[in-house]
XYZ file of C-alpha atoms in Angstrom:
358
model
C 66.698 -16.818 34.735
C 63.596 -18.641 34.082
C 64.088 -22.712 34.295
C 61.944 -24.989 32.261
C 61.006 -26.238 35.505
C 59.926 -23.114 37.160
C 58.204 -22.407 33.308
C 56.511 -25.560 34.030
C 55.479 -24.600 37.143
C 53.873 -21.748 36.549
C 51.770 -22.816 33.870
C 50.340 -25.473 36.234
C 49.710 -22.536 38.799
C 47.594 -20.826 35.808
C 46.006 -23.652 34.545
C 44.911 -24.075 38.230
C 43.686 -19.959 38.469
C 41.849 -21.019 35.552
C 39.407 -23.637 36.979
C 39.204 -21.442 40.000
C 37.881 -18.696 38.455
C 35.606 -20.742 36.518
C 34.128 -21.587 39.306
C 33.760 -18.354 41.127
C 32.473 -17.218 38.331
C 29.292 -19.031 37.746
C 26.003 -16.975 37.656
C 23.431 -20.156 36.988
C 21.167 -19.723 40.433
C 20.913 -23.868 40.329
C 24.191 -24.029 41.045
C 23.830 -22.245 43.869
C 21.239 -24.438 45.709
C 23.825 -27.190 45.544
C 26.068 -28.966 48.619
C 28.751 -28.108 45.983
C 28.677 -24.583 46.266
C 28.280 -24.558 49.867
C 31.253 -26.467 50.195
C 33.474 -23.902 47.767
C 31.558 -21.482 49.705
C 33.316 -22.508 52.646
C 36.303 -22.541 51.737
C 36.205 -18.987 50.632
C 35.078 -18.206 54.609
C 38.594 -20.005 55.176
C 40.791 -18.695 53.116
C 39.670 -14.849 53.776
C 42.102 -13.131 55.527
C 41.264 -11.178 58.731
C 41.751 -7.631 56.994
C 38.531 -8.896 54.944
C 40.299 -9.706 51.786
C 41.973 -12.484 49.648
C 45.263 -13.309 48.275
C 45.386 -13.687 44.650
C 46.281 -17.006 42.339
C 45.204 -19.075 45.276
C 42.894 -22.687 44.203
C 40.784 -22.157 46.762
C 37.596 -24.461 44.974
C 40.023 -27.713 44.707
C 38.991 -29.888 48.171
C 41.211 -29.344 50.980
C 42.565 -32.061 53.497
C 41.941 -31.572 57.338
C 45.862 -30.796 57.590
C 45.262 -28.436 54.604
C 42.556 -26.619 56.260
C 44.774 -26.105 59.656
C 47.667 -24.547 56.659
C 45.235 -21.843 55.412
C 43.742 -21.066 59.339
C 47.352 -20.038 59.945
C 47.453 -17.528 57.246
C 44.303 -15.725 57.953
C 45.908 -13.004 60.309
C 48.359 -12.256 57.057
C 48.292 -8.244 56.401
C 50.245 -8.120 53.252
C 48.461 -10.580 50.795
C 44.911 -9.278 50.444
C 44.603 -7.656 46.924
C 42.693 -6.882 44.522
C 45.279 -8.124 41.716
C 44.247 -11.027 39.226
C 40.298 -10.512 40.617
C 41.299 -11.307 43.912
C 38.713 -10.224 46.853
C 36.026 -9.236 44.356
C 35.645 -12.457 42.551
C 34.981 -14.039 45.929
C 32.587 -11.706 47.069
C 30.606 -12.013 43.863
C 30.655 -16.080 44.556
C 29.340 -15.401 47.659
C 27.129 -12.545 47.432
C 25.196 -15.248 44.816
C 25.436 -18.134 47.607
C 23.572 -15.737 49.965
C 21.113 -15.319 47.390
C 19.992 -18.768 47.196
C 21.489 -20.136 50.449
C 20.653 -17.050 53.048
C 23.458 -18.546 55.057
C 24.284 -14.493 57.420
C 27.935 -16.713 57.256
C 28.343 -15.659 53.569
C 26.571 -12.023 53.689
C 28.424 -11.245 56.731
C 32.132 -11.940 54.845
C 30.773 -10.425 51.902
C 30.320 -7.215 54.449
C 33.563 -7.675 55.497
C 34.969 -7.694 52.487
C 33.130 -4.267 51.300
C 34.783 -2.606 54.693
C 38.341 -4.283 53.548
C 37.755 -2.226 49.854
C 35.892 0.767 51.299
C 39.228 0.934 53.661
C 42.190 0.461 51.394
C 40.846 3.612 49.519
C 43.064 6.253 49.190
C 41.849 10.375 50.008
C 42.394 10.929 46.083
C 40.112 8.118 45.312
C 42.953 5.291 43.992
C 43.320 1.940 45.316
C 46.377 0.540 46.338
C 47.413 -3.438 45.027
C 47.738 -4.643 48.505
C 46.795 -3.383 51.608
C 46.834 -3.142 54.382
C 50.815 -4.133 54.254
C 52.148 -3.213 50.949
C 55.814 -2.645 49.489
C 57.512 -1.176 45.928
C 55.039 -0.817 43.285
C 52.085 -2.148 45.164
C 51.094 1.273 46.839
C 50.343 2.554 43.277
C 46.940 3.299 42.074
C 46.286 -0.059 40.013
C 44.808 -0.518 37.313
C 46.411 -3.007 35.877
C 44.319 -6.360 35.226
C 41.248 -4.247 35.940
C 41.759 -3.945 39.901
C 39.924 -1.451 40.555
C 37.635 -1.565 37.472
C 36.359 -4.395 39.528
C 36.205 -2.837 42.817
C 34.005 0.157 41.355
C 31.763 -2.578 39.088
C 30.598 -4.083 43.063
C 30.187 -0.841 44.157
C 28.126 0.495 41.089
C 25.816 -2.683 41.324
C 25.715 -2.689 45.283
C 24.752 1.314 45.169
C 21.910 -0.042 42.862
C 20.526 -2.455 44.628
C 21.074 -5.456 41.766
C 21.058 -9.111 41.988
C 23.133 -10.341 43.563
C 23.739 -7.113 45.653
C 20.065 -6.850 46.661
C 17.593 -8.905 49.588
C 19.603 -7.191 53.043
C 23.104 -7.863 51.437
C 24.103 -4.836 52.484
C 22.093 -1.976 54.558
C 21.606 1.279 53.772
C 24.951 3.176 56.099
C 27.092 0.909 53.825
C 24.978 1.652 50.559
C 25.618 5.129 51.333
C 29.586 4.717 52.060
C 30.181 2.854 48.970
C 28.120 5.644 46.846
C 30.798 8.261 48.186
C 33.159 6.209 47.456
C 32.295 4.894 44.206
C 32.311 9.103 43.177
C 35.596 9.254 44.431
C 36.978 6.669 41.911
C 35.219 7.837 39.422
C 37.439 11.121 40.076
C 40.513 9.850 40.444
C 40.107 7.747 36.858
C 39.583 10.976 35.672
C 42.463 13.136 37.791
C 45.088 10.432 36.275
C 44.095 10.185 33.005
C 47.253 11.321 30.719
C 46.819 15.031 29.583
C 49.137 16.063 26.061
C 48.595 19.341 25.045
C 45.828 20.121 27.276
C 43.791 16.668 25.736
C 42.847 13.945 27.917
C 44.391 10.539 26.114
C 44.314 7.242 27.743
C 45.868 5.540 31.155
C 49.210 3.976 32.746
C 48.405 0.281 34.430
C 49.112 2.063 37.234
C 49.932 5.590 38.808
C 51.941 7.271 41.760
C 49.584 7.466 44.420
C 50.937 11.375 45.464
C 51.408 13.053 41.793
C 48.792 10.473 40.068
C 51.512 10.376 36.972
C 52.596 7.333 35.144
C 54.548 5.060 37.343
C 56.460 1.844 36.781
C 55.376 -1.261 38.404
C 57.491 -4.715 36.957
C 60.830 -4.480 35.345
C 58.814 -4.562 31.884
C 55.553 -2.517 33.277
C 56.974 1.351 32.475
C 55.211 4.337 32.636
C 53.151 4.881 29.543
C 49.793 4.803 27.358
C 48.291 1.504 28.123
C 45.402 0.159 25.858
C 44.034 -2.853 27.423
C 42.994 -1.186 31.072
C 42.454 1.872 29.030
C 39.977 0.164 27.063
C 38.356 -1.087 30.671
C 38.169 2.309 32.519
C 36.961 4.009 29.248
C 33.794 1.555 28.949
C 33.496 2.103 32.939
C 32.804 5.435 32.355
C 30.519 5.401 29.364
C 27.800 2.785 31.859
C 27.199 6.408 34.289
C 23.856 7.249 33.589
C 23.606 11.044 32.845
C 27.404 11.804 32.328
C 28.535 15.434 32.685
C 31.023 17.678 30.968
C 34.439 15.723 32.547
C 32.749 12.362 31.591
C 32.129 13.325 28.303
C 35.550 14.884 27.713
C 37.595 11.596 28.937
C 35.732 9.325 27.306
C 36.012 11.494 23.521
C 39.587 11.983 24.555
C 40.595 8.097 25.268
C 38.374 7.408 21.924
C 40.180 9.526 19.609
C 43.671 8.252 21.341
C 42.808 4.523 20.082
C 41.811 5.556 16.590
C 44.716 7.355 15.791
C 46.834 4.457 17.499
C 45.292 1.459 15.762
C 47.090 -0.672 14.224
C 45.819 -1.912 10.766
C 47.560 -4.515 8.249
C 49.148 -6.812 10.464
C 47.880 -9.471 12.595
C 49.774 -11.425 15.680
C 50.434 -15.044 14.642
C 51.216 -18.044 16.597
C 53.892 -20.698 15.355
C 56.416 -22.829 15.920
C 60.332 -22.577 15.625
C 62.515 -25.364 17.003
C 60.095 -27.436 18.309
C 58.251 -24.847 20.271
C 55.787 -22.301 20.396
C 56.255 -18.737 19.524
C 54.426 -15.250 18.690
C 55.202 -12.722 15.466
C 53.692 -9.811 14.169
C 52.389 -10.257 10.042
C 51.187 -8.417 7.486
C 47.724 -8.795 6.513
C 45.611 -6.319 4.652
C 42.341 -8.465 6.087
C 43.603 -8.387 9.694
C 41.001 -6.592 11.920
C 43.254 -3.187 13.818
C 45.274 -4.255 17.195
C 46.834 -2.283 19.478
C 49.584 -2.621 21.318
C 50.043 -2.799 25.109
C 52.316 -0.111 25.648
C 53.098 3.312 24.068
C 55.664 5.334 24.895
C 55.065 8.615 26.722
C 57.552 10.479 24.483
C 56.536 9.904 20.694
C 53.498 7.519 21.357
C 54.922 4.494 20.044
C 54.390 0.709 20.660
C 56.988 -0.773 22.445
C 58.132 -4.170 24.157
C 60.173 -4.535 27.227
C 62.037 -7.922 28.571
C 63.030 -8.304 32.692
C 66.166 -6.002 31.808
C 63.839 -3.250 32.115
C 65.402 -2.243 28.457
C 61.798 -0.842 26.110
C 62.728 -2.323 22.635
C 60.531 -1.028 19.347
C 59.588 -4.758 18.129
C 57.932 -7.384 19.611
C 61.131 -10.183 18.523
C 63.906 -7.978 20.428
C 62.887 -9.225 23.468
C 63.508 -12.851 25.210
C 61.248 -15.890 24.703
C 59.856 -16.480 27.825
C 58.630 -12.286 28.093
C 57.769 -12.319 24.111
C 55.509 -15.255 25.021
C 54.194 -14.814 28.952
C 52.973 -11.431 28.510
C 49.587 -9.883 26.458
C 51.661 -7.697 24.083
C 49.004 -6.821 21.375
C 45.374 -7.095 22.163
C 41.789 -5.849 20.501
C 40.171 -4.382 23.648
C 39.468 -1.125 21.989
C 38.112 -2.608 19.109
C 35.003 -3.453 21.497
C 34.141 0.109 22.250
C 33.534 1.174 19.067
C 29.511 0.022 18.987
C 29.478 0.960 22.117
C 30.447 4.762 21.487
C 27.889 4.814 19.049
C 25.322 3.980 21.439
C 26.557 5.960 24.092
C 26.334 9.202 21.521
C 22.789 8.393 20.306
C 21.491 7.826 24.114
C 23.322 10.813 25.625
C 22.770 12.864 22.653
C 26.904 13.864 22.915
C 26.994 16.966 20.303
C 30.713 16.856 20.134
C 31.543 13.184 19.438
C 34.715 12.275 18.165
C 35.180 11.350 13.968
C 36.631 8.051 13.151
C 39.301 7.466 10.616
């Protein structure tokens, strides 16, 4: 059971994330020239781990005592916390491939290498990435996709392959360029190998899927196997960036855009108010509300559904506890984004057999 006091806690712990990643993800190049960013900068070289990575929903920007510093030194031979959860490992390397830019401190392009040979290693043959690695346990060997993992991971590599800012200047030679090119094609595959097939049509994604059959897999108590629209939404736009896409490109990305048109939701919108004192979340009508989708859709009939820590999927968004109904991203809009961007994607690739809107 959830205490207020562990409730409490965590919210401090995101409110925390939150300024961290606010941080490590600053592009302004003035910043960079700063002691200030040095100094974060630093800290990152700390808290990486010695398989390359980073743990996830770590401060590491807030200032760290001299019997702080000695704490994190001790963790840095940890195998089973670097991840690529939450934006862990490739935030950081972002951060610092941008500090190397303006800086050319080798210090920061050297862990930034390290970290592309932590990634480029935790690959699997069938072109997934694992949560964790190189130590992993339960759900955490599936291929994630969940909170974008390895959206991210192939975003570095795309922009590394190309030689982009902040990628560019020696970041990385050419052996590596060439690595992460192979490798890059190889995720590309497997988002395509797992993408859900019904009735011989390619539909959408699971947040994550068994690394050996690449089907749906269950990851939390309330993370079951099913058609997931907000990393759907992710790998879908992921796809559309390839320049020149062929036949299989073509096909998964008209597939996953007719799956969110004819699962929209239209005439309702998700409302925030308050009932005994505290805050809560409901589904309403509205004829004006712009379409949402749910998280999850069963496998079965292709419904939304909600799930609490019983593990128990439930058909409305109320049948489930407070703290789940309210610490989770039931409904979102993420589809809603792609919509201009299909369009444009048509025109410029001159797709013949483009999918019809309702």
């Amino acid at each position: 059971m959830l205490t207020i006091m562990s409730l409490s806690g965590s919210l401090n712990i995101l409110a925390q994330t939150k300024s961290n990643n606010e941080v490590l993800q600053r592009k302004d190049s003035i910043y960079f020239q700063t002691e200030e960013a040095r100094r974060v900068g630093d800290q990152l070289l700390l808290y990486q781990r010695d398989t390359g990575g980073w743990p996830k929903n770590v401060n590491m920007v807030m200032p760290l005592t001299a019997e702080q510093q000695d704490s994190v030194k001790l963790q840095k031979t940890r195998l089973d916390d670097s991840t690529i959860d939450n934006k862990a490992t490739t935030m950081q390397m972002v951060f610092l491939a941008r500090l190397y830019q303006q800086t050319k401190d080798v210090r920061y392009r050297d862990a930034f290498r390290k970290a592309m040979e932590f990634l480029l290693s935790g690959q699997y043959d069938n072109g997934g990435w694992p949560q964790f690695w190189p130590k992993n346990r339960q759900y955490q060997v599936h291929i994630t996709y969940n909170d974008n993992a390895i959206v991210n991971v192939l975003k570095v590599f795309r922009d590394v392959i190309k030689d982009v800012e902040p990628y560019n200047n020696g970041l990385v030679d050419d052996q590596m360029r060439e690595r992460t090119a192979k490798a890059f094609d190889k995720g590309i595959d497997c988002i395509l190998a797992t993408q859900i097939v019904v009735n011989g049509e390619p539909t959408v994604w699971c947040q994550q899927h068994d690394r050996e059959t690449l089907l749906p897999a269950k990851a939390r108590a309330y993370e079951l196997p099913s058609f997931c629209t907000q990393e759907s939404a992710n790998l879908t736009f992921l796809l559309m960036q390839i320049p020149k896409p062929d036949e299989r490109i073509v096909r998964a990305v008209n597939g996953a855009m007719k799956w969110f048109d004819e699962h929209k939701i239209t005439g309702f919108r998700l409302e925030k108010y308050k009932a005994d004192g505290k805050s809560d979340i409901r589904l309403v009508e509205d004829s004006a509300a712009k379409p949402l989708w749910a998280r999850y859709y069963d496998l079965e009939k292709g419904e939304p559904f909600f799930c609490d820590r019983d593990g128990q999927p439930k058909r409305s968004l109320q049948e489930i506890g407070y703290e789940r109904r309210n610490g989770y991203g039931w409904y979102n809009d993420q589809p809603q984004t792609l919509y201009d961007r299909y369009e444009t994607w048509v025109k410029k690739n001159k797709i013949a057999n483009r999918v019809t809107f309702k």
